[in-house]
Short mmCIF file of C-alpha atoms in Angstrom, two decimals:
data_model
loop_
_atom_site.label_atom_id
_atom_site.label_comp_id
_atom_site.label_asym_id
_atom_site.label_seq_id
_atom_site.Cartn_x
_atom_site.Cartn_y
_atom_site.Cartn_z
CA UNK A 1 -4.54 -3.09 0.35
CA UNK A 2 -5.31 -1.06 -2.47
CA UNK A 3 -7.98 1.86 -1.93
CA UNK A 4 -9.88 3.37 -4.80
CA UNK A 5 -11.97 7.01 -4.98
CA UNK A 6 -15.49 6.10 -5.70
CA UNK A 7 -16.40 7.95 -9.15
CA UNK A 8 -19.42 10.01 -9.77
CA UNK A 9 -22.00 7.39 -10.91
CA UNK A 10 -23.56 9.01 -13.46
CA UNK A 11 -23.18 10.81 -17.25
CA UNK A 12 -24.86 13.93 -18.17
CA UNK A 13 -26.62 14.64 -21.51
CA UNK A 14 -24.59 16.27 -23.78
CA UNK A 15 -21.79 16.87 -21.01
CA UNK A 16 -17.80 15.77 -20.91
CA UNK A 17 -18.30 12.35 -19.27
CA UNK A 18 -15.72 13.12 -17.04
CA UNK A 19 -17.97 16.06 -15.21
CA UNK A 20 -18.76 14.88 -11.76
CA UNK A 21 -19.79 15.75 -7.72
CA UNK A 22 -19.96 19.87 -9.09
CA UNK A 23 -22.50 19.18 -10.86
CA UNK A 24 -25.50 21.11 -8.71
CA UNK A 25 -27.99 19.05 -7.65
CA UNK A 26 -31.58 19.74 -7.04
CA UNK A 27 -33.60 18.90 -3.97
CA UNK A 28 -36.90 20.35 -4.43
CA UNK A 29 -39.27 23.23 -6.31
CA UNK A 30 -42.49 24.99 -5.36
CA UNK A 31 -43.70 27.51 -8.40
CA UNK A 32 -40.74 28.81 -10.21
CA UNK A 33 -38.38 28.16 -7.86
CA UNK A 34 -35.99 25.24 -7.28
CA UNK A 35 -33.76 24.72 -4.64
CA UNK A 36 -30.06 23.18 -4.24
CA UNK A 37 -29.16 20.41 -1.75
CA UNK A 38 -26.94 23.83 -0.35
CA UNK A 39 -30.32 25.10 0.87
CA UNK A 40 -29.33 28.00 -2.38
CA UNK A 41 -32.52 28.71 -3.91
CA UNK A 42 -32.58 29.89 -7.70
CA UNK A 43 -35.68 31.33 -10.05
CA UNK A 44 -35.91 28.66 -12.93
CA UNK A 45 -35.55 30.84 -15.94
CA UNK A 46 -35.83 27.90 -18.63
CA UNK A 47 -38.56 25.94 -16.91
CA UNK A 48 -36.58 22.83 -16.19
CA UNK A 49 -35.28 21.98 -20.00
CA UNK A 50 -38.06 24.13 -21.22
CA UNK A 51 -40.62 21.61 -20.24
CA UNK A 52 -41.69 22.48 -16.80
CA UNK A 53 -44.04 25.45 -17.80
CA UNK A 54 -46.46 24.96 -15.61
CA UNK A 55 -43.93 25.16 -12.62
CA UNK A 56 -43.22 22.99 -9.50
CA UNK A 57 -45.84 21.36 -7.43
CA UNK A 58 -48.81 21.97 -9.36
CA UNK A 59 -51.59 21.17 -7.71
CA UNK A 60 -53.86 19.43 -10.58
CA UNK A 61 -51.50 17.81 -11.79
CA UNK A 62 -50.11 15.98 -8.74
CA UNK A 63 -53.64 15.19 -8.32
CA UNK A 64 -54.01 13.69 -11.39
CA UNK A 65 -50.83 11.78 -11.09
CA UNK A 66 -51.75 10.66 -7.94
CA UNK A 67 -55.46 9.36 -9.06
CA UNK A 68 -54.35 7.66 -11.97
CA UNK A 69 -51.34 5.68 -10.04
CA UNK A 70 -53.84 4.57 -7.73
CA UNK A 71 -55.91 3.39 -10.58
CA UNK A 72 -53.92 2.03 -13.04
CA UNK A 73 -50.37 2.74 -13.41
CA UNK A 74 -49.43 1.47 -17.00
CA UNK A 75 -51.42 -0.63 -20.23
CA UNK A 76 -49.63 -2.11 -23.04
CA UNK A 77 -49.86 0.25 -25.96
CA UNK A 78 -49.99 -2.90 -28.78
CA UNK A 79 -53.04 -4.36 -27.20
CA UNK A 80 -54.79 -2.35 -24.97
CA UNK A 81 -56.63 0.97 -24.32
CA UNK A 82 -57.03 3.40 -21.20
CA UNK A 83 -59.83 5.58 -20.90
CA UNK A 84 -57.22 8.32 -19.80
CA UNK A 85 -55.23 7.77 -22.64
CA UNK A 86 -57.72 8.18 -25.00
CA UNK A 87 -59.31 11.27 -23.67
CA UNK A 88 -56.05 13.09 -23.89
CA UNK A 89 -55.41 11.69 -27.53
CA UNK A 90 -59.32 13.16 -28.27
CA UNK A 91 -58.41 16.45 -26.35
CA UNK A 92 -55.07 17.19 -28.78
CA UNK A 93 -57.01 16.52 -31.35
CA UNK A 94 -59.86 19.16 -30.49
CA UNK A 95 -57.33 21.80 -30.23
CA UNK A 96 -55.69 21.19 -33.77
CA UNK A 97 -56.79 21.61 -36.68
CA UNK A 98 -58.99 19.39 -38.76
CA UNK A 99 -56.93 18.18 -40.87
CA UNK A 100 -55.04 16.16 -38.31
CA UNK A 101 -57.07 13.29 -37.43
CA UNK A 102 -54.19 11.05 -35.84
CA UNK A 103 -52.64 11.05 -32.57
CA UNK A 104 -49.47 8.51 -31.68
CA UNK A 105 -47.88 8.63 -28.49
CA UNK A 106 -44.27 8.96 -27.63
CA UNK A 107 -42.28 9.41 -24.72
CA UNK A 108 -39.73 11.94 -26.10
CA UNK A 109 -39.25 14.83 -28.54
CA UNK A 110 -36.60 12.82 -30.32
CA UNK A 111 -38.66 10.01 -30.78
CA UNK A 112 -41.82 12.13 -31.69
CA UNK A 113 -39.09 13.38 -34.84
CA UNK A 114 -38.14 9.83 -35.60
CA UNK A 115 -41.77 8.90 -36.22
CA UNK A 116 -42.35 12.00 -38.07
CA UNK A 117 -39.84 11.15 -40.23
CA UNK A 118 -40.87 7.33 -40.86
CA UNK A 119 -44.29 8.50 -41.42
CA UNK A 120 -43.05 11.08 -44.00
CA UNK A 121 -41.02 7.96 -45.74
CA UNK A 122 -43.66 5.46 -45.76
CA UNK A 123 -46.46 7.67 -46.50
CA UNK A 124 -45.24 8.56 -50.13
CA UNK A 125 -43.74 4.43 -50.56
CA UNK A 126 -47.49 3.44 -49.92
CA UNK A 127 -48.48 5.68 -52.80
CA UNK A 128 -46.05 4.06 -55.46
CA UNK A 129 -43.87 6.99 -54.96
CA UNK A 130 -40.39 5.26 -53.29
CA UNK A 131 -37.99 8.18 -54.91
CA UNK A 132 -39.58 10.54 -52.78
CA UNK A 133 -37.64 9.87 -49.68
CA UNK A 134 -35.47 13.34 -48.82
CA UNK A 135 -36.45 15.34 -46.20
CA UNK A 136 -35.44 18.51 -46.26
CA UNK A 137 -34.53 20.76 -42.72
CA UNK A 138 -32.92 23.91 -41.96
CA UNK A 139 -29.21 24.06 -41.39
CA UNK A 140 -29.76 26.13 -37.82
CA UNK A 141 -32.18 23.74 -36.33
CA UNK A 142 -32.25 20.93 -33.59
CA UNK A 143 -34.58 17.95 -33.51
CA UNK A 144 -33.05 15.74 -30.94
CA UNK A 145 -30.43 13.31 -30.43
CA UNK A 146 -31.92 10.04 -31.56
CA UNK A 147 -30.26 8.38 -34.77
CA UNK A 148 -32.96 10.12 -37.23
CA UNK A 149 -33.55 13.21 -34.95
CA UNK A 150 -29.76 13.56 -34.60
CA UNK A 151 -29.23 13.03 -38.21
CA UNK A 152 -31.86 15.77 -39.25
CA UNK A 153 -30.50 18.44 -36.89
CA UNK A 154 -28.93 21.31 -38.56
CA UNK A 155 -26.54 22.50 -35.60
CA UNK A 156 -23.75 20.38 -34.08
CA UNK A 157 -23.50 18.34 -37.41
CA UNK A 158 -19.41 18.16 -36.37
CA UNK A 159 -19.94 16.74 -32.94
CA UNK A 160 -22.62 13.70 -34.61
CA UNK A 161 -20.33 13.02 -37.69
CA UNK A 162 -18.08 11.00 -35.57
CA UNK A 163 -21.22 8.61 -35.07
CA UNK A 164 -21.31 7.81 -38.44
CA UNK A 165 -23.02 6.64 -41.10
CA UNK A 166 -26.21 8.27 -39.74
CA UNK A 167 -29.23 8.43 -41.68
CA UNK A 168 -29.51 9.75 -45.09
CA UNK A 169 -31.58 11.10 -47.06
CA UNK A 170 -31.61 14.80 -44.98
CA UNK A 171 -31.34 18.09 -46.97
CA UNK A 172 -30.04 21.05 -45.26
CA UNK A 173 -31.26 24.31 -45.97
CA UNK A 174 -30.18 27.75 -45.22
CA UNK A 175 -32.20 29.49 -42.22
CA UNK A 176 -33.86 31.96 -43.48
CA UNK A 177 -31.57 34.98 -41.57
CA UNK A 178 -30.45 38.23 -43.32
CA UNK A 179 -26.72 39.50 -43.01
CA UNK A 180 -27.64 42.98 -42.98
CA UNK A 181 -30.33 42.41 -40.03
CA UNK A 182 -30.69 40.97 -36.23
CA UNK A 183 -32.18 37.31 -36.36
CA UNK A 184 -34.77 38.90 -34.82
CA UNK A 185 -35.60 41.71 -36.93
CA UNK A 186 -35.70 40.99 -40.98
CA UNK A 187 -36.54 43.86 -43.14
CA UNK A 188 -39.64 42.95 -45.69
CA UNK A 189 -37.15 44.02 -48.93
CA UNK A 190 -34.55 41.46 -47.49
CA UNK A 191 -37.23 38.58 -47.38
CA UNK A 192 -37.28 38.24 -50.93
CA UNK A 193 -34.17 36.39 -51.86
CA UNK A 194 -34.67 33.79 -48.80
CA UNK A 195 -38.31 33.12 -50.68
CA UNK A 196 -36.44 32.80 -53.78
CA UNK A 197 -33.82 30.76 -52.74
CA UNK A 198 -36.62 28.43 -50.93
CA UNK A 199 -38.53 28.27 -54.78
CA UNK A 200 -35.22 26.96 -56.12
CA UNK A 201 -34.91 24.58 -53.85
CA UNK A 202 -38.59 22.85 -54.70
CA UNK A 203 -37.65 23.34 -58.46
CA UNK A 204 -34.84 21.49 -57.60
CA UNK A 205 -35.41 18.85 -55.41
CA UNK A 206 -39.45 18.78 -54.80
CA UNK A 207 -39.56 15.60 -57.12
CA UNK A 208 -37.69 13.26 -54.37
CA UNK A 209 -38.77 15.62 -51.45
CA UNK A 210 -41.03 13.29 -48.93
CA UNK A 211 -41.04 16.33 -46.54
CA UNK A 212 -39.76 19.46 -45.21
CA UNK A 213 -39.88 19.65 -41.65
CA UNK A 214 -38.86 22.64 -39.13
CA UNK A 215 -38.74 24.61 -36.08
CA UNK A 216 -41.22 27.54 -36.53
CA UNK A 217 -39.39 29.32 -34.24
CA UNK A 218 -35.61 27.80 -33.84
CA UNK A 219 -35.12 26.69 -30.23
CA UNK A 220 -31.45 25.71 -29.73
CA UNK A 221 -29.93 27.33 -32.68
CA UNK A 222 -30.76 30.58 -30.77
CA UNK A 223 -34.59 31.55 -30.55
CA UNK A 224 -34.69 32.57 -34.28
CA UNK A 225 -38.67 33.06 -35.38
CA UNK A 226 -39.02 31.97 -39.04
CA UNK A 227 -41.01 35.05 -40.68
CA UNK A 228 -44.74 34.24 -41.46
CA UNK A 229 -44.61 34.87 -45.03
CA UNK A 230 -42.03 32.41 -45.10
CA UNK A 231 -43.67 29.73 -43.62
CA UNK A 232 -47.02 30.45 -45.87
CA UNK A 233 -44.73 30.10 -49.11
CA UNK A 234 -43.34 26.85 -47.94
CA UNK A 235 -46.87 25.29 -47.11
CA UNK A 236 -47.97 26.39 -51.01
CA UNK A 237 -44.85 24.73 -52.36
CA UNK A 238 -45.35 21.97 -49.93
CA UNK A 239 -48.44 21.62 -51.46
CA UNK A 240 -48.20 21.49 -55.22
CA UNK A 241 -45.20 19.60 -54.80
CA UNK A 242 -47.15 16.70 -52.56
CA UNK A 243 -44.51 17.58 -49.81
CA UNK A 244 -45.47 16.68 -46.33
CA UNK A 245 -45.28 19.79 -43.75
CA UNK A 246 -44.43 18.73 -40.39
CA UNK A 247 -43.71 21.45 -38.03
CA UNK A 248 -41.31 20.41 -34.60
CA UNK A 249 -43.31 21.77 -32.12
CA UNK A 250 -41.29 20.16 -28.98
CA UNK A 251 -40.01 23.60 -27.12
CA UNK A 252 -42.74 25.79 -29.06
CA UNK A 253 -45.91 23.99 -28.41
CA UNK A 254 -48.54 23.61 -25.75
CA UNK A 255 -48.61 27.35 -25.45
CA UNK A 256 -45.20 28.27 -25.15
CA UNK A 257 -45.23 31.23 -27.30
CA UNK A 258 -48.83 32.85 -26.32
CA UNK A 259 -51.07 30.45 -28.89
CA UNK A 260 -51.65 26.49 -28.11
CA UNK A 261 -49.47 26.34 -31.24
CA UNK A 262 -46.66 28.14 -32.92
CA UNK A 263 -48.14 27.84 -36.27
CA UNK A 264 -51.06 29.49 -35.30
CA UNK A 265 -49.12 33.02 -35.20
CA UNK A 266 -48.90 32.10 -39.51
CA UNK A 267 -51.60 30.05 -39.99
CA UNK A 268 -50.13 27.59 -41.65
CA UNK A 269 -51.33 23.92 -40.94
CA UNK A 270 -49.06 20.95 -40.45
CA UNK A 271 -49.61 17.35 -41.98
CA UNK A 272 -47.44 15.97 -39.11
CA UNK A 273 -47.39 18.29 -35.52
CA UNK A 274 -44.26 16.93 -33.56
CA UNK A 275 -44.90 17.67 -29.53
CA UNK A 276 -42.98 16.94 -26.27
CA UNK A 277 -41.46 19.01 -23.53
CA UNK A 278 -45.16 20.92 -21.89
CA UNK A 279 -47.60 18.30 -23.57
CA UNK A 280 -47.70 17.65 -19.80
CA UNK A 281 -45.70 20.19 -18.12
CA UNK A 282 -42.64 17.89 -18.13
CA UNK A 283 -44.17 15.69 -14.75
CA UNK A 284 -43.59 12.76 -16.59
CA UNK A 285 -42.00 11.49 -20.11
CA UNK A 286 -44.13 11.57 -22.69
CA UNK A 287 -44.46 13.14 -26.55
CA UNK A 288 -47.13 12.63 -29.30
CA UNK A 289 -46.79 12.80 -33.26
CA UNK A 290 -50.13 13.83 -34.72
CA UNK A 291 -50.71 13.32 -38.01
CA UNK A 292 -53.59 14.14 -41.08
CA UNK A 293 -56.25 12.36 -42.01
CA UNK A 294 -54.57 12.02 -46.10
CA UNK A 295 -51.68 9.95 -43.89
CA UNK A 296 -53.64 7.67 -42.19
CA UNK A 297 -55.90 6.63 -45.42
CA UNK A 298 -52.49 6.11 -46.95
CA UNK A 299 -51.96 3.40 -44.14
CA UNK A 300 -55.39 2.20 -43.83
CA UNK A 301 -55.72 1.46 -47.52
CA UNK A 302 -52.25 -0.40 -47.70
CA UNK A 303 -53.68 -1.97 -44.85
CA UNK A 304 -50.76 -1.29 -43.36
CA UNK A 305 -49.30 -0.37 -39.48
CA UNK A 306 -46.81 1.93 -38.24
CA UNK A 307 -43.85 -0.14 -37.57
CA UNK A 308 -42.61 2.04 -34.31
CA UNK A 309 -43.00 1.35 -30.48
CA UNK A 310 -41.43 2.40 -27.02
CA UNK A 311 -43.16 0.08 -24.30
CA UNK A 312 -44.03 3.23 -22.95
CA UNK A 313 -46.07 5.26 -25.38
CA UNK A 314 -49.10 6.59 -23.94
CA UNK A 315 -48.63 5.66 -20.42
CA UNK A 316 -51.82 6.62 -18.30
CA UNK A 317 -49.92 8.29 -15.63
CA UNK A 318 -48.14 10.53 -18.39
CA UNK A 319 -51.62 11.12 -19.70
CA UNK A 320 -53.46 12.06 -16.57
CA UNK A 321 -50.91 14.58 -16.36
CA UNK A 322 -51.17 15.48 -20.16
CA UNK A 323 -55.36 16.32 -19.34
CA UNK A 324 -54.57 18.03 -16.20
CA UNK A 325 -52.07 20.58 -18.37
CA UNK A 326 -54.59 21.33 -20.71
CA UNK A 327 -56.93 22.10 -18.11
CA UNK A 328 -54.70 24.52 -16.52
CA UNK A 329 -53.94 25.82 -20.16
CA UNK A 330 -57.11 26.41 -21.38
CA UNK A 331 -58.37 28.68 -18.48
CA UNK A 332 -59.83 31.48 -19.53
CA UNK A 333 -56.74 34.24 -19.52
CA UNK A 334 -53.59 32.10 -19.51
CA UNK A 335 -52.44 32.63 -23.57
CA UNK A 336 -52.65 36.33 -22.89
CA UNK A 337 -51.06 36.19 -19.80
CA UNK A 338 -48.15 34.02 -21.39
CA UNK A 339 -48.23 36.36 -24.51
CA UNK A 340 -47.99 39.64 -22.06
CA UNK A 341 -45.28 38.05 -19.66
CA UNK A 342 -43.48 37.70 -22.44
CA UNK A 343 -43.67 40.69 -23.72
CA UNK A 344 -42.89 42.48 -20.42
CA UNK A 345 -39.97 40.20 -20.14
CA UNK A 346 -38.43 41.50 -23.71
CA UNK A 347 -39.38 45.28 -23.19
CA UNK A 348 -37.74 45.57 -19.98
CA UNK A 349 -34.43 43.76 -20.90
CA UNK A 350 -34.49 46.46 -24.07
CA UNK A 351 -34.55 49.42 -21.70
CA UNK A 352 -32.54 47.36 -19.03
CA UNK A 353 -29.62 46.94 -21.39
CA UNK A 354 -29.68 49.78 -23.58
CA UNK A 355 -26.41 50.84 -24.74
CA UNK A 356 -25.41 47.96 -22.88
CA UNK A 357 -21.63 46.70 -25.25
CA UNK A 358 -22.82 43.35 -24.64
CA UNK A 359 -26.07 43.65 -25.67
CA UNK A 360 -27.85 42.35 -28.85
CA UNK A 361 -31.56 41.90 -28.86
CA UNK A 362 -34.15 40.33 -26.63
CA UNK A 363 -36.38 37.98 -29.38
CA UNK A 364 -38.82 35.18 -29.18
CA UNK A 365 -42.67 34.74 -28.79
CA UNK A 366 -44.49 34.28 -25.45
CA UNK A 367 -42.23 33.03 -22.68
CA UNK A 368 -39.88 32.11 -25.25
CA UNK A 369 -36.87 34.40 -25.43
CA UNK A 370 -33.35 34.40 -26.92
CA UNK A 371 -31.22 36.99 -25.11
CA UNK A 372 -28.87 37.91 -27.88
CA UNK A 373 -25.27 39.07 -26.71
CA UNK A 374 -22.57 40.02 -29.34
CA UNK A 375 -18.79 41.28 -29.16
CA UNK A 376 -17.62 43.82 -28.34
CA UNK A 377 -16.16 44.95 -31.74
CA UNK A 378 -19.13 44.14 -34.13
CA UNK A 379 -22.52 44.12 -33.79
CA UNK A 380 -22.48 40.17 -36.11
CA UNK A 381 -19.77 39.30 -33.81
CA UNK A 382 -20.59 36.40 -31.42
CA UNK A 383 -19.65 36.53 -27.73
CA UNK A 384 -17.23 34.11 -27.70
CA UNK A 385 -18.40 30.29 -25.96
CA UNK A 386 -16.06 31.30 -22.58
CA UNK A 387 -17.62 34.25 -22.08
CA UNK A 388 -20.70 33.02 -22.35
CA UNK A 389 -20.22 29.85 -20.05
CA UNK A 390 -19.31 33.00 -17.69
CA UNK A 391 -22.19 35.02 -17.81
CA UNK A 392 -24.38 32.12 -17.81
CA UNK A 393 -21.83 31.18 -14.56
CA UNK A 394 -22.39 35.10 -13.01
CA UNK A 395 -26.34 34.60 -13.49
CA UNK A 396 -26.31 31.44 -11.79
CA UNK A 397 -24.46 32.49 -8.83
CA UNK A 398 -26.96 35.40 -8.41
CA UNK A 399 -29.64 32.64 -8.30
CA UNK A 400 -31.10 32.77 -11.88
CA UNK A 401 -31.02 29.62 -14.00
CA UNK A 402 -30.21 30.36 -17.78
CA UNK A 403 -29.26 27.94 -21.00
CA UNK A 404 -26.65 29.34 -23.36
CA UNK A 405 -27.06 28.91 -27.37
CA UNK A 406 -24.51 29.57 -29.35
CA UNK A 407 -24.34 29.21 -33.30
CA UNK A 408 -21.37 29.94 -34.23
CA UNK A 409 -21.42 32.92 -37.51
CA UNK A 410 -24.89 33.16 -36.57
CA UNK A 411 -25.74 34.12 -32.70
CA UNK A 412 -24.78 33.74 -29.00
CA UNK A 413 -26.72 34.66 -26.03
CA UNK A 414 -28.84 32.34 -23.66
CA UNK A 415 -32.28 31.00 -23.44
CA UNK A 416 -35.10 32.05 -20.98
CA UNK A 417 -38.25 29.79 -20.58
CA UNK A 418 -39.69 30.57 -17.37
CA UNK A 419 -42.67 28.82 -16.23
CA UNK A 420 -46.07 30.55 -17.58
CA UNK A 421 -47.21 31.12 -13.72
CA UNK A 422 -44.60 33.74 -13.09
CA UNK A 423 -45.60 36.71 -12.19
CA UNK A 424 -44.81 40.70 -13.28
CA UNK A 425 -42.73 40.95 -10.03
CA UNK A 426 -41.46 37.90 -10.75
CA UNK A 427 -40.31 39.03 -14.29
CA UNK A 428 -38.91 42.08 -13.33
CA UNK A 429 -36.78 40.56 -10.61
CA UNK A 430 -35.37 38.25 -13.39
CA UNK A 431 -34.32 41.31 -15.57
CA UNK A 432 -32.92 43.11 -12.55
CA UNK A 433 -30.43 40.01 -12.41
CA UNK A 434 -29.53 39.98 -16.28
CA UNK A 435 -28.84 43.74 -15.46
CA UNK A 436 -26.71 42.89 -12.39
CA UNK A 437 -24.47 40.84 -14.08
CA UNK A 438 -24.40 42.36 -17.74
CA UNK A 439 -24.45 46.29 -16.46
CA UNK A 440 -27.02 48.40 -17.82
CA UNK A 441 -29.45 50.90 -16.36
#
């Protein structure tokens, strides 16, 4: 008789399908800790997939869950309300500005990009204006893996060609980084010709331009904060061009980098505020697209829906948790403490690496932050992808759980997103690991 191995079950986002039983697997987390079926316990460094940020086993929230699965566990979305749902539609709209008068729940950050992106289409065909269908996106920039999201992502365009056709209609414009700077650092007199080339491209192409959309600060491409003048000048060319703004705020939202909102640090308001990953501290799947009140009288005088669904949008559960977040979030203290963790984290990895060969720049905003390694023969040279899967490897084994980026031409380095409950000690423990395995001081 013929015997056969039995094969790993299962395939792993954006992982060779043929990866199998070494793939770690967690057991269980309390705070910022998880912990391996090994009994190996590691500090979460990226908060999950940069969702978690309110760390394991919170107690409101599991409470809320809890509650609202005893209650009622789900409501179809075409038919029927939930007061739970609506509260936390009424609560995202309190903390945004008020020119966004819309909320429509997803269950991804993918999908929260595809319907920013229909709305962006439909909006200007309601309004007699079909040419205007382009949307244009940075070339450095992720907004999921979905056939739109995918298709308006800036990085990995090689690895989705081979899924081809994907959706047109996408511009891709250069990230606004200077050769003669860090990412993180862009001198004011180098600024101007990335303004310029931005007012060439409205002169351009504003006339079939439905939108521009972007990461304020770019997540995967490397934790690369777009400068605030930058971002103002787009909004006034958004605006006399009758562009649509919509700002991806999946990884930098719901307080990620010290405000409730990225765009807060410019300003700058959004038609269309794309959300996911903390909306509720990643408990449970869920994402919402708000959008402004100019949109939705553009639908309600076409009389018109939004033709998009998932049978799970707006799932009470998700919700519950969604309300309990923001009730953690909005006690009285947190931003700061986010916005000074963060800090701490980036000044002590400075003076922790200094003079380190290795050893870029520490960037980001809050408890977002890009640890920026280079070669060792140039200071634009990227470490190279194996010797990043090894440090990432070497941190990892020491019990600290990192995500690489690399971009190639651009930057290399890894991610960390720890949960916004960590602590100074806890802060300094992670930078006495990065030292560990890097070398420094």
């Amino acid at each position: 008789m013929l015997t056969t191995t039995r094969q790993y079950p299962m395939v792993h986002p954006l992982k060779d399908v043929r990866l199998g039983d070494e793939v770690t697997s967690l057991a269980a987390g309390e705070g910022i800790y998880v912990q391996d079926t090994n009994g190996k316990i590691y500090i979460d460094g990226i908060s999950g997939l940069w969702n978690v940020s309110l760390g394991y086993r919170h107690p409101g929230i599991r409470k809320a869950i809890i509650e609202q699965l005893d209650a009622l566990p789900y409501v179809n979305p075409v038919d029927y309300s939930n007061p739970v749902t609506l509260q936390f539609a009424e609560k995202l709209l309190q903390l945004t500005p008020d020119n966004l008068s819309k909320v429509a729940f997803t269950c991804t950050g993918s999908e929260s990009v595809e319907l920013a992106i229909k709305l962006m289409r439909k909006y200007h065909h309601l309004r007699h204006q079909p040419h205007k269908n382009v949307i244009a996106v940075l070339d450095k920039s992720y907004h999921g893996s979905y056939y739109g999201s995918m298709s308006a992502s800036g990085i990995d365009q090689e690895i989705s060609e081979s899924y081809g056709p994907k959706v047109p209609g996408f511009l891709f414009h250069p990230v606004p980084v200077c050769k003669h700077c860090t990412p993180g650092q862009m001198a004011e007199d180098c600024l101007g010709s990335h303004l310029a080339s931005l007012e060439e491209l409205f002169a351009r192409e504003g006339q079939v331009m439905a939108g521009f959309m972007l990461e304020p600060i770019i997540g995967s491409g490397g934790i690369i904060p777009i400068p605030e003048a930058y971002l103002r000048r787009l909004a006034e060319l958004c605006a006399e061009h009758d562009v649509l703004l919509a700002f991806d705020e999946v990884a930098t939202g719901m307080g990620r980098t010290g405000r409730m909102f990225a765009f807060e640090h410019s300003g700058v308001l959004p038609d269309i505020l794309c959300l996911s990953k903390g909306i509720n501290s990643g408990y449970l799947p869920l994402g919402a697209t708000l959008f402004s009140e100019e949109i939705q009288q553009a639908f309600a005088l076409a009389g018109s829906h939004i033709e998009h669904l998932s049978t799970q949008n707006g799932n009470p559960v998700a919700c519950a948790a969604g309300i309990a977040t923001l009730e953690a979030l909005e006690q009285p203290g947190m931003l700061e403490t986010i916005s000074a963790r963060g800090h701490l984290l980036r000044s002590a990895l400075d003076q922790a690496l200094q003079g380190n060969p290795l050893y870029l720049e520490a960037r980001g905003k809050g408890l977002m932050t890009g640890v920026a390694l280079k070669g060792r023969h140039s200071l634009k040279e990227c470490l190279p992808p194996e010797q990043l899967a090894d440090v990432v490897d070497r941190l990892k084994r020491r019990g600290l759980i990192v995500y690489p980026f690399h971009t190639p031409g651009l930057t290399s380095g890894f991610h960390l997103f720890p949960p916004f409950i960590i602590t100074e000690e806890e802060v300094l423990e992670i930078v006495s690991i990065v030292r560990k395995v890097l070398g420094g001081r």
